[in-house]
PDB file of C-alpha atoms in Angstrom:
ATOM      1  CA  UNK A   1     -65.471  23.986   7.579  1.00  0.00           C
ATOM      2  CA  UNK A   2     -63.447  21.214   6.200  1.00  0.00           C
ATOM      3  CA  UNK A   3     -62.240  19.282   9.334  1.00  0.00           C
ATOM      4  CA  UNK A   4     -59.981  15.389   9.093  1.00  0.00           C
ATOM      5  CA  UNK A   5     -59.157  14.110  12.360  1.00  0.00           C
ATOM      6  CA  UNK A   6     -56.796  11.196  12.330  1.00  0.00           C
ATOM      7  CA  UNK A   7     -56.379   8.722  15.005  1.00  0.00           C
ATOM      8  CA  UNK A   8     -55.356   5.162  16.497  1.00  0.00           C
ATOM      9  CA  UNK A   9     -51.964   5.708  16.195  1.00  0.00           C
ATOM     10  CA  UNK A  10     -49.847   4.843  19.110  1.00  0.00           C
ATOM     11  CA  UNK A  11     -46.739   2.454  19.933  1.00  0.00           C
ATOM     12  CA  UNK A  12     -46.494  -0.932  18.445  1.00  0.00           C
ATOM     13  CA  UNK A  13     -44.360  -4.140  18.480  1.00  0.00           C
ATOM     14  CA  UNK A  14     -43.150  -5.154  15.058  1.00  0.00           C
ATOM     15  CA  UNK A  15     -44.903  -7.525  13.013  1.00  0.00           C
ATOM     16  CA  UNK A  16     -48.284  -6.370  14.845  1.00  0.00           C
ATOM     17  CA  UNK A  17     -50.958  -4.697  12.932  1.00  0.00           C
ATOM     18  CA  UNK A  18     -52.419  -1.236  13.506  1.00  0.00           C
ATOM     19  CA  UNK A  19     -55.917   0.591  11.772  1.00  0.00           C
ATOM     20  CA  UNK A  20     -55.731   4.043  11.770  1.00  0.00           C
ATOM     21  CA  UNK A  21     -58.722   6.421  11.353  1.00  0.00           C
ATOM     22  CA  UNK A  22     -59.376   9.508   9.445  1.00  0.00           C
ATOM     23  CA  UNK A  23     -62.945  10.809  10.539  1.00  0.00           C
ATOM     24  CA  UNK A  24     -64.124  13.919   8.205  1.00  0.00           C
ATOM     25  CA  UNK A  25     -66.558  16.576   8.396  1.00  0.00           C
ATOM     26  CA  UNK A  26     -67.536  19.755   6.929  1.00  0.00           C
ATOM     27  CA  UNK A  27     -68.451  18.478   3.295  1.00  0.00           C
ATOM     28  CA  UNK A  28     -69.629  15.471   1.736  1.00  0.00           C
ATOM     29  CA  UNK A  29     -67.444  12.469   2.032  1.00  0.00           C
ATOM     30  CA  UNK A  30     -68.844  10.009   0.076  1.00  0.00           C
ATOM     31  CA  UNK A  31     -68.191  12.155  -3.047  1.00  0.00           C
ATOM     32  CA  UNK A  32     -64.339  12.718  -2.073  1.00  0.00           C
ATOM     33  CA  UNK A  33     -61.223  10.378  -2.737  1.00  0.00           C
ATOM     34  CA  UNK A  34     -58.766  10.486   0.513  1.00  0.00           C
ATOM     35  CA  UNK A  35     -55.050  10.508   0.700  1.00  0.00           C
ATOM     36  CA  UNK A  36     -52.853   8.607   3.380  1.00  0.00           C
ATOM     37  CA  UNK A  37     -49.400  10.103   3.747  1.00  0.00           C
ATOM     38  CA  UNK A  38     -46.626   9.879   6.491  1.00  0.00           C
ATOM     39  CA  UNK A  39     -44.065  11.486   7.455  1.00  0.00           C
ATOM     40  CA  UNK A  40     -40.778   9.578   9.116  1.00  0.00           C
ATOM     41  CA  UNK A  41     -39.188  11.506  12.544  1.00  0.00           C
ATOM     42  CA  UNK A  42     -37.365  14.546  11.076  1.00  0.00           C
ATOM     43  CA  UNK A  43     -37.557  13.319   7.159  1.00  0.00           C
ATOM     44  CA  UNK A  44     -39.757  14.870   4.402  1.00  0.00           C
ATOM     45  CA  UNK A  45     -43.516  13.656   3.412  1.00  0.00           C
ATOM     46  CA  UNK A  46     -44.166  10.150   1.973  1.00  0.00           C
ATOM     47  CA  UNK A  47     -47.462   8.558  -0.149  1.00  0.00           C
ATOM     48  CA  UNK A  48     -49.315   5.930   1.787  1.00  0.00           C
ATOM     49  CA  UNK A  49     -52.252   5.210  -0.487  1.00  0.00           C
ATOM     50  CA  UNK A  50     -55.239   6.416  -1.717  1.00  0.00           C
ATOM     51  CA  UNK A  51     -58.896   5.137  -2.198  1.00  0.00           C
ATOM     52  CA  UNK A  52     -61.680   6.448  -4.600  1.00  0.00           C
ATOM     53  CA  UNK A  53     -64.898   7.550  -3.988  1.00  0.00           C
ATOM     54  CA  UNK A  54     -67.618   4.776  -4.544  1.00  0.00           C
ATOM     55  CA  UNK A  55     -68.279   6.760  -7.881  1.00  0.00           C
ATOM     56  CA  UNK A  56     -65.304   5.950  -9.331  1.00  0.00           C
ATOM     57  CA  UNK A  57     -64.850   2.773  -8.416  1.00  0.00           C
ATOM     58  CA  UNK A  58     -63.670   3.092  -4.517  1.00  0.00           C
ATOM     59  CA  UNK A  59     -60.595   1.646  -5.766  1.00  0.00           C
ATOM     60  CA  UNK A  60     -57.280   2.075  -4.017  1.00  0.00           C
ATOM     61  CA  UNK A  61     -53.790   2.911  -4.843  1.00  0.00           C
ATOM     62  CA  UNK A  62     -50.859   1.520  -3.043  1.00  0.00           C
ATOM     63  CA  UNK A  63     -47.295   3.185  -2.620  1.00  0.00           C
ATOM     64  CA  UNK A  64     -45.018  -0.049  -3.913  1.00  0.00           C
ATOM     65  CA  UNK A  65     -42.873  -0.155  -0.844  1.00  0.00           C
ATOM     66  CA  UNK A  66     -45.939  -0.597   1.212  1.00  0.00           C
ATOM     67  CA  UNK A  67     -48.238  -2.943  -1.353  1.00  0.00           C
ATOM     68  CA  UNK A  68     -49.355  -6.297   0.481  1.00  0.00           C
ATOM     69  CA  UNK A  69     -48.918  -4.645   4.065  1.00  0.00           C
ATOM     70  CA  UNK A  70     -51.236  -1.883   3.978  1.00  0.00           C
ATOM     71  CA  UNK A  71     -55.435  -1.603   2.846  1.00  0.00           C
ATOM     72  CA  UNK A  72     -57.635   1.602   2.825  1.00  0.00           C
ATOM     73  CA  UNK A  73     -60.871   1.421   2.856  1.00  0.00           C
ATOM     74  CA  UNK A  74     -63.659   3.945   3.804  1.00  0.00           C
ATOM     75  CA  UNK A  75     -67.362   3.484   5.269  1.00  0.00           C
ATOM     76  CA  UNK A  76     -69.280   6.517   3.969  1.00  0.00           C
ATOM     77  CA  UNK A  77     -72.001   6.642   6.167  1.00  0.00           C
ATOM     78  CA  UNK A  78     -69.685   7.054   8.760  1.00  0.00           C
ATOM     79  CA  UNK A  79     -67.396   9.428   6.615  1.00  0.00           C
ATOM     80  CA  UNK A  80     -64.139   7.627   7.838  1.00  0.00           C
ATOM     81  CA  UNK A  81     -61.612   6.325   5.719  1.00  0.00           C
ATOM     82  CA  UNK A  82     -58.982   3.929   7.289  1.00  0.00           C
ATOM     83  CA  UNK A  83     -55.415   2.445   6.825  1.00  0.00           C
ATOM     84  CA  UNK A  84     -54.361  -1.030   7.881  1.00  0.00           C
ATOM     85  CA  UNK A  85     -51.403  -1.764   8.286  1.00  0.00           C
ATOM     86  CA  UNK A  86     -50.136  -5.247   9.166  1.00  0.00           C
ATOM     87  CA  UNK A  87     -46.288  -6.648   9.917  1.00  0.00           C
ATOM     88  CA  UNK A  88     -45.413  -3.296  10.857  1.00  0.00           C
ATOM     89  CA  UNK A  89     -41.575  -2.751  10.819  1.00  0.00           C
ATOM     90  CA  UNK A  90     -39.177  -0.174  12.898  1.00  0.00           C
ATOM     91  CA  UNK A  91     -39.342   1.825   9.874  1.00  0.00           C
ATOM     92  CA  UNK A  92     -42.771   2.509   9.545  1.00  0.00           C
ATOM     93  CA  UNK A  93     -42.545   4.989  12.460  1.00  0.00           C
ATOM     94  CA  UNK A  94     -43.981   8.015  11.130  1.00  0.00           C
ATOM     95  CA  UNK A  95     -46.842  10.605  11.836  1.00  0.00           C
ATOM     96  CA  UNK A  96     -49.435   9.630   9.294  1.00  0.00           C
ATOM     97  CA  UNK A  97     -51.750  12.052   7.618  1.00  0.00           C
ATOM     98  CA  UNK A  98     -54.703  11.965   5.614  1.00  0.00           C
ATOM     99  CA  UNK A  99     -56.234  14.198   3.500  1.00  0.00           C
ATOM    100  CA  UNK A 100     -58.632  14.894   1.009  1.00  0.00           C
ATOM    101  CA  UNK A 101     -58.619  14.789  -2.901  1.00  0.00           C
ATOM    102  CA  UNK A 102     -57.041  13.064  -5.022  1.00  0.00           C
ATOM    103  CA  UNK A 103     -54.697  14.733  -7.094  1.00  0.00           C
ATOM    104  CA  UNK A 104     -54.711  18.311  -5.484  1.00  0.00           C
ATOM    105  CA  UNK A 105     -55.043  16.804  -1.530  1.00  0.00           C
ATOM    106  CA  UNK A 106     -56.371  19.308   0.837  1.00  0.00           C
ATOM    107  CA  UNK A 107     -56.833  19.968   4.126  1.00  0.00           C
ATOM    108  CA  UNK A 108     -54.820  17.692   5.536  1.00  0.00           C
ATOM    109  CA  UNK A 109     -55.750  16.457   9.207  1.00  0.00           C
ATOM    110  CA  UNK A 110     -53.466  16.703  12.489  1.00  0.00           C
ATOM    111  CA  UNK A 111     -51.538  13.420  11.872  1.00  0.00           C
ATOM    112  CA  UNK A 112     -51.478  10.371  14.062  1.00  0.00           C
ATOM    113  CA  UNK A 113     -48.214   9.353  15.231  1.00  0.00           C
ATOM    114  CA  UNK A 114     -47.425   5.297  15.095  1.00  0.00           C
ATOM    115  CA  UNK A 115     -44.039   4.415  17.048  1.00  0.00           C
ATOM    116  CA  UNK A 116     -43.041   0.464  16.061  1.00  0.00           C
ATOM    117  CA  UNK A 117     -40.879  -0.595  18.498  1.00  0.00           C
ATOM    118  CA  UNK A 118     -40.120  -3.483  20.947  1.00  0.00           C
TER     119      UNK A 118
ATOM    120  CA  UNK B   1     -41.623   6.926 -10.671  1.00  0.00           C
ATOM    121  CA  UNK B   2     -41.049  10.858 -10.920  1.00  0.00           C
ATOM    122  CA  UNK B   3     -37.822  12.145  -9.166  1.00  0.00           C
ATOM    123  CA  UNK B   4     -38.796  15.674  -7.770  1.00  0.00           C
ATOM    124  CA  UNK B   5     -35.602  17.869  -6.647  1.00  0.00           C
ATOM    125  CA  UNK B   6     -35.678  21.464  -4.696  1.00  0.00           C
ATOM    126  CA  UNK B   7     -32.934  24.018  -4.791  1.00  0.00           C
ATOM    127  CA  UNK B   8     -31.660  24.958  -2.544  1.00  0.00           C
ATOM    128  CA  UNK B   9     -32.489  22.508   0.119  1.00  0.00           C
ATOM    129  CA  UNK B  10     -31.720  25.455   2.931  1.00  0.00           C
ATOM    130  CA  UNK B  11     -32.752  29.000   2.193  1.00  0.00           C
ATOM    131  CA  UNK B  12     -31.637  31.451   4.973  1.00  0.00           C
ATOM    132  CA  UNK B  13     -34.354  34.610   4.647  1.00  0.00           C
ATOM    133  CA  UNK B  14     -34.583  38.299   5.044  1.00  0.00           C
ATOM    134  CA  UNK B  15     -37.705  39.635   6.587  1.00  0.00           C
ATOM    135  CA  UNK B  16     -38.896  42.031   3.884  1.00  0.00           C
ATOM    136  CA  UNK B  17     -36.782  40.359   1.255  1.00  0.00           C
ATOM    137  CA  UNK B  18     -38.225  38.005  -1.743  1.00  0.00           C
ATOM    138  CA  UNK B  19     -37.144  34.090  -1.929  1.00  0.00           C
ATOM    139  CA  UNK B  20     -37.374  31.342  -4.368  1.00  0.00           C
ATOM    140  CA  UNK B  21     -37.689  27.851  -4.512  1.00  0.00           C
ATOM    141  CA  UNK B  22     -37.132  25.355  -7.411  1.00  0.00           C
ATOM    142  CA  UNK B  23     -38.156  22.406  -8.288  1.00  0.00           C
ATOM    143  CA  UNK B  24     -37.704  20.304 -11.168  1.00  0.00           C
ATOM    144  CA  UNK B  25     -39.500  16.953 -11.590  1.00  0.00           C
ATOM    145  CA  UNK B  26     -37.785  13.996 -14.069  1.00  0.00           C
ATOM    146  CA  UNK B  27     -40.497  14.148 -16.538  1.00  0.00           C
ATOM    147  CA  UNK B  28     -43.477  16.625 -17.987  1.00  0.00           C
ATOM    148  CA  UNK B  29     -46.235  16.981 -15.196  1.00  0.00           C
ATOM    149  CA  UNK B  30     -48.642  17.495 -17.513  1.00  0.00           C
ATOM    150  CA  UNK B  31     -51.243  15.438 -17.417  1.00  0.00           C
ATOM    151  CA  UNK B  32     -53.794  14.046 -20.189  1.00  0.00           C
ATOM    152  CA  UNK B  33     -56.941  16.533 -19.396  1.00  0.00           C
ATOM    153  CA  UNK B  34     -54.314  19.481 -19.916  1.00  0.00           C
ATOM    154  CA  UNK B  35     -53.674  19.827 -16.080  1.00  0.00           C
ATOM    155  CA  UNK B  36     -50.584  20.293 -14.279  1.00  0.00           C
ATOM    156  CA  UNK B  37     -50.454  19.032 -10.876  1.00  0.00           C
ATOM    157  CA  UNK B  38     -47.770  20.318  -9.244  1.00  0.00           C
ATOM    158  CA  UNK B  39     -48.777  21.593  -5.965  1.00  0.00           C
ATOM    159  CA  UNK B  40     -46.625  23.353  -3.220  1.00  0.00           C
ATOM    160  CA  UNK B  41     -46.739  22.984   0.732  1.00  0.00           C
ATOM    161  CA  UNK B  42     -46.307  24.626   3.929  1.00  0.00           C
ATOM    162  CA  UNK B  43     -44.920  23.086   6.764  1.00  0.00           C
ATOM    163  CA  UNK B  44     -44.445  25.272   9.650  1.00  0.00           C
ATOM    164  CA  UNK B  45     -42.637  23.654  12.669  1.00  0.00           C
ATOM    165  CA  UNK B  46     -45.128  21.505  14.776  1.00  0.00           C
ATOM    166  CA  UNK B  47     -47.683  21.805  12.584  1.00  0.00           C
ATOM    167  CA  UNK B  48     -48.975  19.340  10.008  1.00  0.00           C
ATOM    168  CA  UNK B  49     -48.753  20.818   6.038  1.00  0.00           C
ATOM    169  CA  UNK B  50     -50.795  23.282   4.378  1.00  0.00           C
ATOM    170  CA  UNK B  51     -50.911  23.682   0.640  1.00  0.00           C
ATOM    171  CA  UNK B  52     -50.462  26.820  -0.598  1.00  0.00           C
ATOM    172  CA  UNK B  53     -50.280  26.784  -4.268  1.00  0.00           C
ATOM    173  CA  UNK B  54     -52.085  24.129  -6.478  1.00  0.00           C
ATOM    174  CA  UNK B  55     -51.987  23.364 -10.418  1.00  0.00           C
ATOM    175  CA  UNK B  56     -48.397  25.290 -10.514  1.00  0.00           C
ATOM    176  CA  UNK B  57     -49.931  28.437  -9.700  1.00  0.00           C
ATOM    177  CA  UNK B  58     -53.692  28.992  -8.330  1.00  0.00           C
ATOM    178  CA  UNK B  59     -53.351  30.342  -4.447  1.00  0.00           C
ATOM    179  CA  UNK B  60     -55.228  28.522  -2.158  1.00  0.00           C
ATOM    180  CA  UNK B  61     -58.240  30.495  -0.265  1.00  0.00           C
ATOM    181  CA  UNK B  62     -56.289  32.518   2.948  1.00  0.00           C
ATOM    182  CA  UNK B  63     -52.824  32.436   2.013  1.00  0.00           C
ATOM    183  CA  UNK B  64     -51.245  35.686   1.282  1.00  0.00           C
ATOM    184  CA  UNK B  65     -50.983  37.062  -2.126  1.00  0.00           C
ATOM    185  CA  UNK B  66     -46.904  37.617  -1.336  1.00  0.00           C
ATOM    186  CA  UNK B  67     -46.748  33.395  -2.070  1.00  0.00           C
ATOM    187  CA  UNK B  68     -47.083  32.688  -5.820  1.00  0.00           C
ATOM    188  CA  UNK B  69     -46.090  29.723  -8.026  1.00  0.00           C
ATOM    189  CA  UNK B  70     -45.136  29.729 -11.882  1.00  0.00           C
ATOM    190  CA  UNK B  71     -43.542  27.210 -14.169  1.00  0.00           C
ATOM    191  CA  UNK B  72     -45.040  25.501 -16.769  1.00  0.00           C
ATOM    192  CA  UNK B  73     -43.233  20.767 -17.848  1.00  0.00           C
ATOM    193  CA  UNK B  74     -41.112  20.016 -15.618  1.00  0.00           C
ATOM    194  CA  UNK B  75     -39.758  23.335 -14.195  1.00  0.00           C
ATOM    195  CA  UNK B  76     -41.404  25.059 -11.416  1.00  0.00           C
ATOM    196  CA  UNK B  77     -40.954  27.751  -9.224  1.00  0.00           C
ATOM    197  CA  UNK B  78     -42.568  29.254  -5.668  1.00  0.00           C
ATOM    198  CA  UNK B  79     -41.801  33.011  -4.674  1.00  0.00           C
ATOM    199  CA  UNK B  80     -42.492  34.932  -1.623  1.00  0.00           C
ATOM    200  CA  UNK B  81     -42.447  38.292  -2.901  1.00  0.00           C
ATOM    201  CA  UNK B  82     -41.810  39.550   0.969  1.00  0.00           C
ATOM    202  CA  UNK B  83     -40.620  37.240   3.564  1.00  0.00           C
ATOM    203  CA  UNK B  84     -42.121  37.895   6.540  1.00  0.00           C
ATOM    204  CA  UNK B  85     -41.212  35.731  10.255  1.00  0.00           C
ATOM    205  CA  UNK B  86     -44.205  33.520   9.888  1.00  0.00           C
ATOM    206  CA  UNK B  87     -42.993  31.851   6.778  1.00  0.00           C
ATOM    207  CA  UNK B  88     -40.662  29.700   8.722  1.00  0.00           C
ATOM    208  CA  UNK B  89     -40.827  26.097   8.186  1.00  0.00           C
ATOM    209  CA  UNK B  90     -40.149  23.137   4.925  1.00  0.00           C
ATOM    210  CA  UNK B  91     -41.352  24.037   1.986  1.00  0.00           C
ATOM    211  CA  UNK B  92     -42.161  20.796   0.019  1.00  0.00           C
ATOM    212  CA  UNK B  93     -43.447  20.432  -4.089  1.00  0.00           C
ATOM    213  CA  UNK B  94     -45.563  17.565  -4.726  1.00  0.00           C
ATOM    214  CA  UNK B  95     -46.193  16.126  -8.174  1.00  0.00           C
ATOM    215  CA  UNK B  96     -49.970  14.324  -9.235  1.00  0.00           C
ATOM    216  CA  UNK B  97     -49.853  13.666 -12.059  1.00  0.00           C
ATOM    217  CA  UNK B  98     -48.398  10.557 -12.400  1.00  0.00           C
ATOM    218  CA  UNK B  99     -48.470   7.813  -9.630  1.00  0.00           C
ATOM    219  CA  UNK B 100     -47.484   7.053  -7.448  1.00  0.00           C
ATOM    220  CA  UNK B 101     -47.382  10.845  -5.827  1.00  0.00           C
ATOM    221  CA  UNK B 102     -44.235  12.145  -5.550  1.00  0.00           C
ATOM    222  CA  UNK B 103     -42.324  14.921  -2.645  1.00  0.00           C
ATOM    223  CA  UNK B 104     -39.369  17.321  -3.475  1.00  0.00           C
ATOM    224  CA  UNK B 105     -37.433  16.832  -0.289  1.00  0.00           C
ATOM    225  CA  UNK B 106     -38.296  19.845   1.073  1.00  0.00           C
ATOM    226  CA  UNK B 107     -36.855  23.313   1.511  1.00  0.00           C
ATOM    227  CA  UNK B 108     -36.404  24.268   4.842  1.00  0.00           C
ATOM    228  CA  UNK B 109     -36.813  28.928   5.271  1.00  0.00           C
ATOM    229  CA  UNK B 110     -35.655  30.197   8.107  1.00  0.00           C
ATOM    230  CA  UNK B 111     -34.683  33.906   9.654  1.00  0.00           C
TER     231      UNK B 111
END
């Protein structure tokens, strides 16, 4: 079974930096793109980035708003993909997801919640 | 970037009765191998989402045949042909086709 398990979310002072984990199993990750998303306190879902699989590239994809805060990267042989994110601001409080896929992204994991906040 | 919209944004069900959701995106989602990826998602309450529908209308493996999507540029459609209590929650399209990816803002079903 397909399984993502996000974590290292937690509460955060602004302008401090936080890497969050997405550990997979169930299929072969080093063959899969992966999907950060988030999802604000009682708003609607939001692209985070994305990162290739080694095959094509393991290039990444940033959502605009977030470009020169945030990097994804992945280690395959530990089939985790991560998201750094650095000068974090009140408004990045969200439960983050990842997921699998690129363009059809699924599962998704549990979400990690991040709380920036003095 | 591609401005998806959902109508209506509150949908007040019947048990037993069919719904609808649209959603329109600002431009074609069709992409350059012939796909379209629109894709639709469940979000009951707590719980993180689940996509139901992918490519505007293949059913994902374990949800019930009552969900099913249609809709073909940039006019799409998901019906429950038979609400039943458990579909409760947001109800969200999501466009690939072009980046960056793109959410409707979400239909929220409830009883």
């Amino acid at each position: 079974e397909v399984h993502l398990v996000e974590s290292g979310g937690g509460l955060v002072q602004p302008g401090r930096s936080l890497r969050l984990s997405c550990t997979a199993s169930g299929f072969n990750f080093g063959d899969a793109s992966m999907n950060w998303f988030r999802q604000a306190p009682g708003k609607g879902l939001e692209w985070v980035g994305f990162i290739r699989s080694k095959a094509y590239g393991g290039t990444t994809e940033y959502a605009a708003s977030l470009k020169g805060r945030i990097t994804i990267s992945r280690d395959d042989s530990k089939s985790i993909a991560y998201l750094q994110m650095d000068s974090l601001k009140t408004e990045d409080t969200a439960v983050y997801y990842c997921a699998r896929g690129a363009r059809l992204p699924d599962p998704w994991g549990q979400g990690t919640l991040v709380t920036v906040s003095s | 970037d591609v401005v998806m919209t959902q109508s209506p944004l509150s949908l007040p069900v019947t048990p037993g009765q069919p719904a609808s959701i649209s959603c329109r995106s600002s431009q074609s989602l069709v992409y350059s191998d012939g796909n379209t990826y629109l894709n639709w998602f469940q979000q009951r309450p707590g719980q993180s989402p689940r996509r139901l529908i992918y490519k505007v209308s293949n059913r994902d493996s374990g949800v019930p045949d009552r969900f099913s999507g249609s809709g073909s540029g940039t006019d799409f459609t998901l019906t429950i042909s038979r609400v039943e209590a458990e579909d409760v929650g947001v109800y969200y399209c999501m466009q690939a086709t072009h980046w960056p990816i793109t959410f409707g803002p979400g239909t929220k079903v409830d009883i």
